[in-house]
Short mmCIF file of N, CA and C in Angstrom, two decimals:
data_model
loop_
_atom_site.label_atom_id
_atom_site.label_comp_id
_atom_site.label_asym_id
_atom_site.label_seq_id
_atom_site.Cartn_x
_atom_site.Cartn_y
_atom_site.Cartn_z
N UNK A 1 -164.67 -37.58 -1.91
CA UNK A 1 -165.77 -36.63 -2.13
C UNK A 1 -165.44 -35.27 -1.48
N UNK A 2 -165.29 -35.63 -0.21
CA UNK A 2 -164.85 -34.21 0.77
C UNK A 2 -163.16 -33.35 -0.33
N UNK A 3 -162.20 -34.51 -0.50
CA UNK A 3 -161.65 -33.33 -1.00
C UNK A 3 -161.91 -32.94 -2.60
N UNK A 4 -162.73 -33.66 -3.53
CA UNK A 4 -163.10 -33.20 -4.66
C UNK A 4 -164.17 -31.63 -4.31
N UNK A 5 -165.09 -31.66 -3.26
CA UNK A 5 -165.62 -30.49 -2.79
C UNK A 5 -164.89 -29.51 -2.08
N UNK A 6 -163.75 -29.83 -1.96
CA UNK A 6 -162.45 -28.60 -1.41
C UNK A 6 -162.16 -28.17 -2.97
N UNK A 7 -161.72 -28.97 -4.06
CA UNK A 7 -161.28 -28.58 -5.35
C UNK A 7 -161.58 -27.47 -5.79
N UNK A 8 -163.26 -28.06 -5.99
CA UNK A 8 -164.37 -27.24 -6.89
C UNK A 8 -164.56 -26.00 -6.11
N UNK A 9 -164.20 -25.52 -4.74
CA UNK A 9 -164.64 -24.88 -3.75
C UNK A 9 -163.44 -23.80 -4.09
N UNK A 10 -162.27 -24.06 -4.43
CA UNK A 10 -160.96 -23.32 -4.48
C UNK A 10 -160.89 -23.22 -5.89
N UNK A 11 -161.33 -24.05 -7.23
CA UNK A 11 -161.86 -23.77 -8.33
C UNK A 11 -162.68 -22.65 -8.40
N UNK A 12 -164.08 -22.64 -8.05
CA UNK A 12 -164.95 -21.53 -8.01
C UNK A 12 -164.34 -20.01 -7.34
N UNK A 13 -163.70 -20.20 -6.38
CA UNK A 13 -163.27 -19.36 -5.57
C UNK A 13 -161.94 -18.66 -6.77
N UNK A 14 -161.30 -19.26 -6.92
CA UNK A 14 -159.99 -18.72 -8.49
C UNK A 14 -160.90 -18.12 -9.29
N UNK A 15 -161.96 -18.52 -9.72
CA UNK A 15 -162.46 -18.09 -10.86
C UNK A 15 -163.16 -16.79 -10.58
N UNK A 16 -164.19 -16.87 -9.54
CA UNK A 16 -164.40 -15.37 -9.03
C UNK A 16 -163.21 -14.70 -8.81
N UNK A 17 -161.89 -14.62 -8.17
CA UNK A 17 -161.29 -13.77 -7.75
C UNK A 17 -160.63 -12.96 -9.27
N UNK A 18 -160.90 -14.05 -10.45
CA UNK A 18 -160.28 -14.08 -11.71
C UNK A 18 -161.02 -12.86 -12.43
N UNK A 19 -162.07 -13.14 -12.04
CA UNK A 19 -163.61 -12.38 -12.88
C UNK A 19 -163.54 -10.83 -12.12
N UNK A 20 -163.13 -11.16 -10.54
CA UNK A 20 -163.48 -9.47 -10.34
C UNK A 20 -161.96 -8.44 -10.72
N UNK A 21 -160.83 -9.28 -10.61
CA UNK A 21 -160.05 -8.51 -11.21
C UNK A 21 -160.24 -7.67 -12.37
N UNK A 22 -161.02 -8.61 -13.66
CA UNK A 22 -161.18 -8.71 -14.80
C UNK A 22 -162.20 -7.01 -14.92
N UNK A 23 -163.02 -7.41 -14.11
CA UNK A 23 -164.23 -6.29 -14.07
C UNK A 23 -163.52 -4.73 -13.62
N UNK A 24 -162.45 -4.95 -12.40
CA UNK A 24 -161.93 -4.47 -11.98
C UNK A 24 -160.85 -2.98 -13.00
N UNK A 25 -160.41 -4.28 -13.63
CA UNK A 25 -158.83 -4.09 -14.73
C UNK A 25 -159.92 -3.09 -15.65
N UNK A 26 -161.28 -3.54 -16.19
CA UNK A 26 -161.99 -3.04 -17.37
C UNK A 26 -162.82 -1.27 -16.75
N UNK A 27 -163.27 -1.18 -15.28
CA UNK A 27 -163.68 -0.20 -14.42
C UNK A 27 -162.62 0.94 -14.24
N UNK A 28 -161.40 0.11 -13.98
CA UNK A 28 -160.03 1.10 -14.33
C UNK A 28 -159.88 2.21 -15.17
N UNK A 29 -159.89 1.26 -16.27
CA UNK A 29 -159.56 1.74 -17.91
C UNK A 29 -160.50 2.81 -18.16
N UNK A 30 -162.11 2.39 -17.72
CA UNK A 30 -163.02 3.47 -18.31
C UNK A 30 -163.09 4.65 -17.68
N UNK A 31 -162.54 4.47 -16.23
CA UNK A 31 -162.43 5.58 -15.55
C UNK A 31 -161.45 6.42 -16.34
N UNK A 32 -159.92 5.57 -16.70
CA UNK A 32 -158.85 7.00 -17.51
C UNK A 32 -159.68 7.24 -18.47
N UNK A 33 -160.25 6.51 -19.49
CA UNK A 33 -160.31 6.77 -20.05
C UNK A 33 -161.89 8.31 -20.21
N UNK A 34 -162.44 8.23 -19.59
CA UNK A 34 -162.79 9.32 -19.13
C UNK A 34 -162.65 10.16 -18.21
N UNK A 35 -161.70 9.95 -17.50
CA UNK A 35 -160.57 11.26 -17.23
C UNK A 35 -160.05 11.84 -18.60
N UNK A 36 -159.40 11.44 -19.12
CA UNK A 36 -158.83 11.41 -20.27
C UNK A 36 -159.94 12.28 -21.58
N UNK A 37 -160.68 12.11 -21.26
CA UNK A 37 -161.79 12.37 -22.70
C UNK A 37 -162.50 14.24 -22.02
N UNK A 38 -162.54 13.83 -20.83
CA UNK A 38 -162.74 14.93 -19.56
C UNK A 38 -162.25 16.08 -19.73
N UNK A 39 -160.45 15.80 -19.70
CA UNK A 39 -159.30 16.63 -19.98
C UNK A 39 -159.40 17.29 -21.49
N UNK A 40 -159.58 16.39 -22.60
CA UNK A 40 -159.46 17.30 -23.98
C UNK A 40 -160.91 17.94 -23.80
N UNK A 41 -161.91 17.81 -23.47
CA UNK A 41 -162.86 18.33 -23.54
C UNK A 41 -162.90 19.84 -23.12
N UNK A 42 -162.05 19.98 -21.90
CA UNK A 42 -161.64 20.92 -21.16
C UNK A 42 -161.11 21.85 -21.81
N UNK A 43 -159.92 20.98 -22.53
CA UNK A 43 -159.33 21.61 -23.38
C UNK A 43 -159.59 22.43 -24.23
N UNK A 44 -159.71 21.55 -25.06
CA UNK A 44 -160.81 22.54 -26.11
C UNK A 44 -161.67 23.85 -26.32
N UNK A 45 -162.10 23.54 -25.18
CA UNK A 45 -162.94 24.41 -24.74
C UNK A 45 -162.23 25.91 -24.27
N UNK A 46 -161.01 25.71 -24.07
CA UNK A 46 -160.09 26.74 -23.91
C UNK A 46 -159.42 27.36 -24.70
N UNK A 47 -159.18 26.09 -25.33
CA UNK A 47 -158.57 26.66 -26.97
C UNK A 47 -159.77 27.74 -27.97
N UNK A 48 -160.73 27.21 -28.17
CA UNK A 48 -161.87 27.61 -28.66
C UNK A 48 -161.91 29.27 -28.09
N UNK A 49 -161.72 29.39 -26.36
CA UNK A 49 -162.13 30.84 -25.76
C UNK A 49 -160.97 31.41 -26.42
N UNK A 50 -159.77 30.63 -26.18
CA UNK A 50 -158.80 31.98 -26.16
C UNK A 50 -158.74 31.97 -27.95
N UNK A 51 -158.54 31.27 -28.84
CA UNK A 51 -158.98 31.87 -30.34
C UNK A 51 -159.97 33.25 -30.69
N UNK A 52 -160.96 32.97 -29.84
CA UNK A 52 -162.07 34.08 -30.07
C UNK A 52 -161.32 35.22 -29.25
N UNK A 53 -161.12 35.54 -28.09
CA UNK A 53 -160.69 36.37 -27.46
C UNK A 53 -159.32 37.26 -28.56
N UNK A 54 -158.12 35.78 -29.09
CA UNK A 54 -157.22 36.65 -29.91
C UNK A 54 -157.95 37.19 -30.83
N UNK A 55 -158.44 36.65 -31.60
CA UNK A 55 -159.56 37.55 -33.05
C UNK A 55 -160.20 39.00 -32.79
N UNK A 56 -160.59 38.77 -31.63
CA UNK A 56 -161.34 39.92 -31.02
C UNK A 56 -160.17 41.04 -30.33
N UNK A 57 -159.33 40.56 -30.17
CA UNK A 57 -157.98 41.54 -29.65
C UNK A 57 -157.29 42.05 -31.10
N UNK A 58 -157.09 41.31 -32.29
CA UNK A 58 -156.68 41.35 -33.29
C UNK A 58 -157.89 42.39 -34.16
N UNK A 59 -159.02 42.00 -34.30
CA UNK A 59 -159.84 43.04 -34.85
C UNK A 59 -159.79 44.20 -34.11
N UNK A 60 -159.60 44.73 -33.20
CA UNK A 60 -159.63 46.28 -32.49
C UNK A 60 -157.91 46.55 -32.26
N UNK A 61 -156.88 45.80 -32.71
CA UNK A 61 -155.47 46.47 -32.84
C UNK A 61 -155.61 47.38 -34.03
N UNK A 62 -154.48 48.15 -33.74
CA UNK A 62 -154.02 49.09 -34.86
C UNK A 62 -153.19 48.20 -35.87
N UNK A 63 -153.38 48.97 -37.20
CA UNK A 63 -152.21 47.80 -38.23
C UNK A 63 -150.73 47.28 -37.87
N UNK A 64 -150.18 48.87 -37.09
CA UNK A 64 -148.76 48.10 -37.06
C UNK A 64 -148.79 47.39 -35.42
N UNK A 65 -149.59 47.36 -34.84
CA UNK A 65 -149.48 45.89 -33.68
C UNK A 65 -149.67 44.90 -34.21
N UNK A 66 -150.67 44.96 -34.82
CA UNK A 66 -150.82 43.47 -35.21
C UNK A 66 -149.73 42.19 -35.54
N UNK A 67 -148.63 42.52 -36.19
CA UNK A 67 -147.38 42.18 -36.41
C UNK A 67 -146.82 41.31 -34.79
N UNK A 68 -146.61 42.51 -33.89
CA UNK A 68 -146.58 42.37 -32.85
C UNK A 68 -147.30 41.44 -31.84
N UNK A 69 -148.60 41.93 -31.98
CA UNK A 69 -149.34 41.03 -31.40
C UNK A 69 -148.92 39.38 -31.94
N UNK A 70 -149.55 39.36 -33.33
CA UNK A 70 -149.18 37.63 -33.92
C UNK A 70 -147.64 37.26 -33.19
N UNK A 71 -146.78 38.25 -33.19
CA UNK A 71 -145.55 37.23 -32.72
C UNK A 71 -145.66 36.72 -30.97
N UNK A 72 -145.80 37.73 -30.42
CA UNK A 72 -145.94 37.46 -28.67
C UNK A 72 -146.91 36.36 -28.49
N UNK A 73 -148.32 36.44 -29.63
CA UNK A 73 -148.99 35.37 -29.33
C UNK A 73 -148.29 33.88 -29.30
N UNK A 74 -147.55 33.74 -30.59
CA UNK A 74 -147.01 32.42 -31.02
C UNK A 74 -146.08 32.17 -30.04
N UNK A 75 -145.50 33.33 -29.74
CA UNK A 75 -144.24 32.82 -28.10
C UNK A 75 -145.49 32.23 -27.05
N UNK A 76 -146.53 32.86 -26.64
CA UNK A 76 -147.14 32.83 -25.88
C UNK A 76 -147.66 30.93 -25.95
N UNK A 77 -148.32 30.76 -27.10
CA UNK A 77 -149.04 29.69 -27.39
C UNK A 77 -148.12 28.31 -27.01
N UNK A 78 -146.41 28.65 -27.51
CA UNK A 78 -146.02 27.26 -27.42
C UNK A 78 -145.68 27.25 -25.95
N UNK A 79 -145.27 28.60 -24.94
CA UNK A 79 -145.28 28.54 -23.97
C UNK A 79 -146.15 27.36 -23.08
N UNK A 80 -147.87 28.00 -23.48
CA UNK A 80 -148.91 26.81 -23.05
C UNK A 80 -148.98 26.25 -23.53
N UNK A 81 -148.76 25.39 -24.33
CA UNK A 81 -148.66 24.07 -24.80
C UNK A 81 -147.58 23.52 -24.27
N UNK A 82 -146.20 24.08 -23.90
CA UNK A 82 -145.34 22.92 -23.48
C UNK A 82 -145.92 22.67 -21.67
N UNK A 83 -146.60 23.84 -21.05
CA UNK A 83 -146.84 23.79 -20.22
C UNK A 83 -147.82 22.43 -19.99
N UNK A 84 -148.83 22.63 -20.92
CA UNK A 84 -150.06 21.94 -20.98
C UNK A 84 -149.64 20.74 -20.55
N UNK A 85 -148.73 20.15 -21.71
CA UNK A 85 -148.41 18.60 -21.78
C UNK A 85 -147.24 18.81 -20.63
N UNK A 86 -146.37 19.78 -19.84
CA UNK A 86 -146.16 19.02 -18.46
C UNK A 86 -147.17 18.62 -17.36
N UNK A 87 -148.50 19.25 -17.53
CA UNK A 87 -149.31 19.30 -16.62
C UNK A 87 -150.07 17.96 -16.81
N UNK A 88 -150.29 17.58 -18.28
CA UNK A 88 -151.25 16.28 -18.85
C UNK A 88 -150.00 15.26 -17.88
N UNK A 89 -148.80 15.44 -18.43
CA UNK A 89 -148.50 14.19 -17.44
C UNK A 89 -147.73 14.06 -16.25
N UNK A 90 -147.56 15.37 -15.48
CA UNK A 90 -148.04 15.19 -14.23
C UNK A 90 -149.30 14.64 -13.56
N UNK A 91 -150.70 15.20 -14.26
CA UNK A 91 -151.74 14.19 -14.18
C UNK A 91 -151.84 12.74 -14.04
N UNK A 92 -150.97 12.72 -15.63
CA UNK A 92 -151.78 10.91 -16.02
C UNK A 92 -150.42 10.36 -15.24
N UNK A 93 -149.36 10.90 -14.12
CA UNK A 93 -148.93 10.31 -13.29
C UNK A 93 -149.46 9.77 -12.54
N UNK A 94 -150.14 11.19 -12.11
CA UNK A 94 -150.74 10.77 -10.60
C UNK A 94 -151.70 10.17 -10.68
N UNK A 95 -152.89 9.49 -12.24
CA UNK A 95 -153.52 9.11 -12.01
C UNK A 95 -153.13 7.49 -12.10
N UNK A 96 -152.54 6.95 -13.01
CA UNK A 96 -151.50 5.91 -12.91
C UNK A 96 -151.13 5.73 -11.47
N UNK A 97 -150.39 6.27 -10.64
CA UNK A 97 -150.00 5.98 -9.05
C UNK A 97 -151.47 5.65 -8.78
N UNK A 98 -152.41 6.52 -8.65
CA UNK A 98 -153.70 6.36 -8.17
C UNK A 98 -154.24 5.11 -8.36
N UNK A 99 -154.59 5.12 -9.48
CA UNK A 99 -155.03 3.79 -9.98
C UNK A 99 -154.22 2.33 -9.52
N UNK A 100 -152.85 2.60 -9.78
CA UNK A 100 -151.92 1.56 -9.26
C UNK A 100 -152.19 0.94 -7.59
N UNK A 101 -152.06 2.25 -6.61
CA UNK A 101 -152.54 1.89 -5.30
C UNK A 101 -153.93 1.26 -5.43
N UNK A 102 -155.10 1.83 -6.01
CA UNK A 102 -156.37 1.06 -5.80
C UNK A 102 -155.95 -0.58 -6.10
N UNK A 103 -155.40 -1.30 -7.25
CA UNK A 103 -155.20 -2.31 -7.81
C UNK A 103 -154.26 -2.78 -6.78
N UNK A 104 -153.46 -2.37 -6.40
CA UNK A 104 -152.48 -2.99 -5.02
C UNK A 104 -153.41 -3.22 -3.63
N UNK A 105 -154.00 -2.50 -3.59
CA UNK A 105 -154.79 -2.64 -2.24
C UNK A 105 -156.41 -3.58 -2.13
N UNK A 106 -156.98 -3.72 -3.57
CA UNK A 106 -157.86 -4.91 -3.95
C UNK A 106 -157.07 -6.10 -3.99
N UNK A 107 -156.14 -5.91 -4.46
CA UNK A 107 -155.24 -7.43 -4.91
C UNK A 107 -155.24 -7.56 -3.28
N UNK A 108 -154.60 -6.94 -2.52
CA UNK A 108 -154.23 -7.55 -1.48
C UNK A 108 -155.58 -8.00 -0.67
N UNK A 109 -156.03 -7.13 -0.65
CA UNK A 109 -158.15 -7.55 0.46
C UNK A 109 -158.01 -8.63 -0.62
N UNK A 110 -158.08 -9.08 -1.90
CA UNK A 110 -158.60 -10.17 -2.18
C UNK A 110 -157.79 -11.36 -2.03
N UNK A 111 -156.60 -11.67 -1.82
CA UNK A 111 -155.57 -12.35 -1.50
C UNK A 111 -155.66 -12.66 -0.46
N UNK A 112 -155.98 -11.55 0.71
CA UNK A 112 -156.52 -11.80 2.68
C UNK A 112 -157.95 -12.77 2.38
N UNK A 113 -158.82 -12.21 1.61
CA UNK A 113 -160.14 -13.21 1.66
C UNK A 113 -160.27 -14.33 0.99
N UNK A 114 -158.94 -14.89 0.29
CA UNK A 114 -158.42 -16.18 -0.12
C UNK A 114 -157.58 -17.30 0.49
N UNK A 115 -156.68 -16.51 1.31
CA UNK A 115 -156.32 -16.94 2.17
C UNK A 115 -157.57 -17.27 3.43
N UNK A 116 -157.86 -16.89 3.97
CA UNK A 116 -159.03 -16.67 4.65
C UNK A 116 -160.03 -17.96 4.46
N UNK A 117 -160.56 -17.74 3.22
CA UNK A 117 -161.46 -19.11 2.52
C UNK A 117 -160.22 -20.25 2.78
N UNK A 118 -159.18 -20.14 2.33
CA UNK A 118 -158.67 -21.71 2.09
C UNK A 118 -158.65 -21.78 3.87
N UNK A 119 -158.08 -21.27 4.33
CA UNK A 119 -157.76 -21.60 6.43
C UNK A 119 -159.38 -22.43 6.63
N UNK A 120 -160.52 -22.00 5.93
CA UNK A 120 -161.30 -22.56 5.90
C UNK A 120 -161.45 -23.98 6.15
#
C-alpha cells in the first residue's frame, strides 16, 4: 500500500511537472508571438509615415529632382530594410536566448522541487 502511495505520489507529481511545462512551452510562444506581432505593427507604422512624408517631399520637388529624389530614395529604402532585418534578428536572438534562459532556469527550480519531493 505504502509503496503503491509513493507510485501514485511520483505519478501525480510527473504529471504536474508535465502540465506546467506544457502551460509554460504555450506562455512562451504567445509571448514571441506577440513580440513578434508588436514589431510589424511598429513597423508599419513607419513604413506608412515615411511613404507620406516621401509623397509630400515629392509633391513640393521641382521636375528635374524628382528623378533624383526616386533614385536616392530606392538606395535609401533597401539600405533600411537590410538594416531592418539585421535588427529583427538580432532581436528574435536575443529573444530566443531570453526565452531559452527562462526555460533553463524553470526546468531546473522544477527538477530541485522533484528531487526535493522524492528525498521525501
Amino acid at each position: 500500500l505504502e509503496r503503491r502511495q509513493k507510485e501514485d505520489l511520483e505519478r501525480r507529481q510527473k504529471e504536474e511537472l508535465e502540465r506546467r511545462q506544457k502551460e509554460e512551452a504555450a506562455r512562451a510562444e504567445q509571448e514571441r508571438l506577440q513580440v513578434t506581432a508588436e514589431r510589424y505593427a511598429r513597423q508599419r507604422e513607419r513604413i506608412l509615415t515615411s511613404e507620406e512624408d516621401f509623397r509630400q517631399h515629392l509633391l513640393r520637388a521641382e521636375d528635374g529632382q524628382r528623378s533624383t529624389i526616386i533614385t536616392n530614395a530606392s538606395i535609401n529604402r533597401r539600405s533600411v530594410e537590410r538594416s531592418e532585418r539585421e535588427r529583427w534578428l538580432r532581436e528574435d536572438r536575443e529573444a530566443r536566448a531570453e526565452l531559452e534562459r527562462k526555460e533553463s532556469e524553470r526546468l531546473a527550480q522544477d527538477r530541485a522541487k522533484a528531487e526535493r519531493a522524492r528525498r521525501r
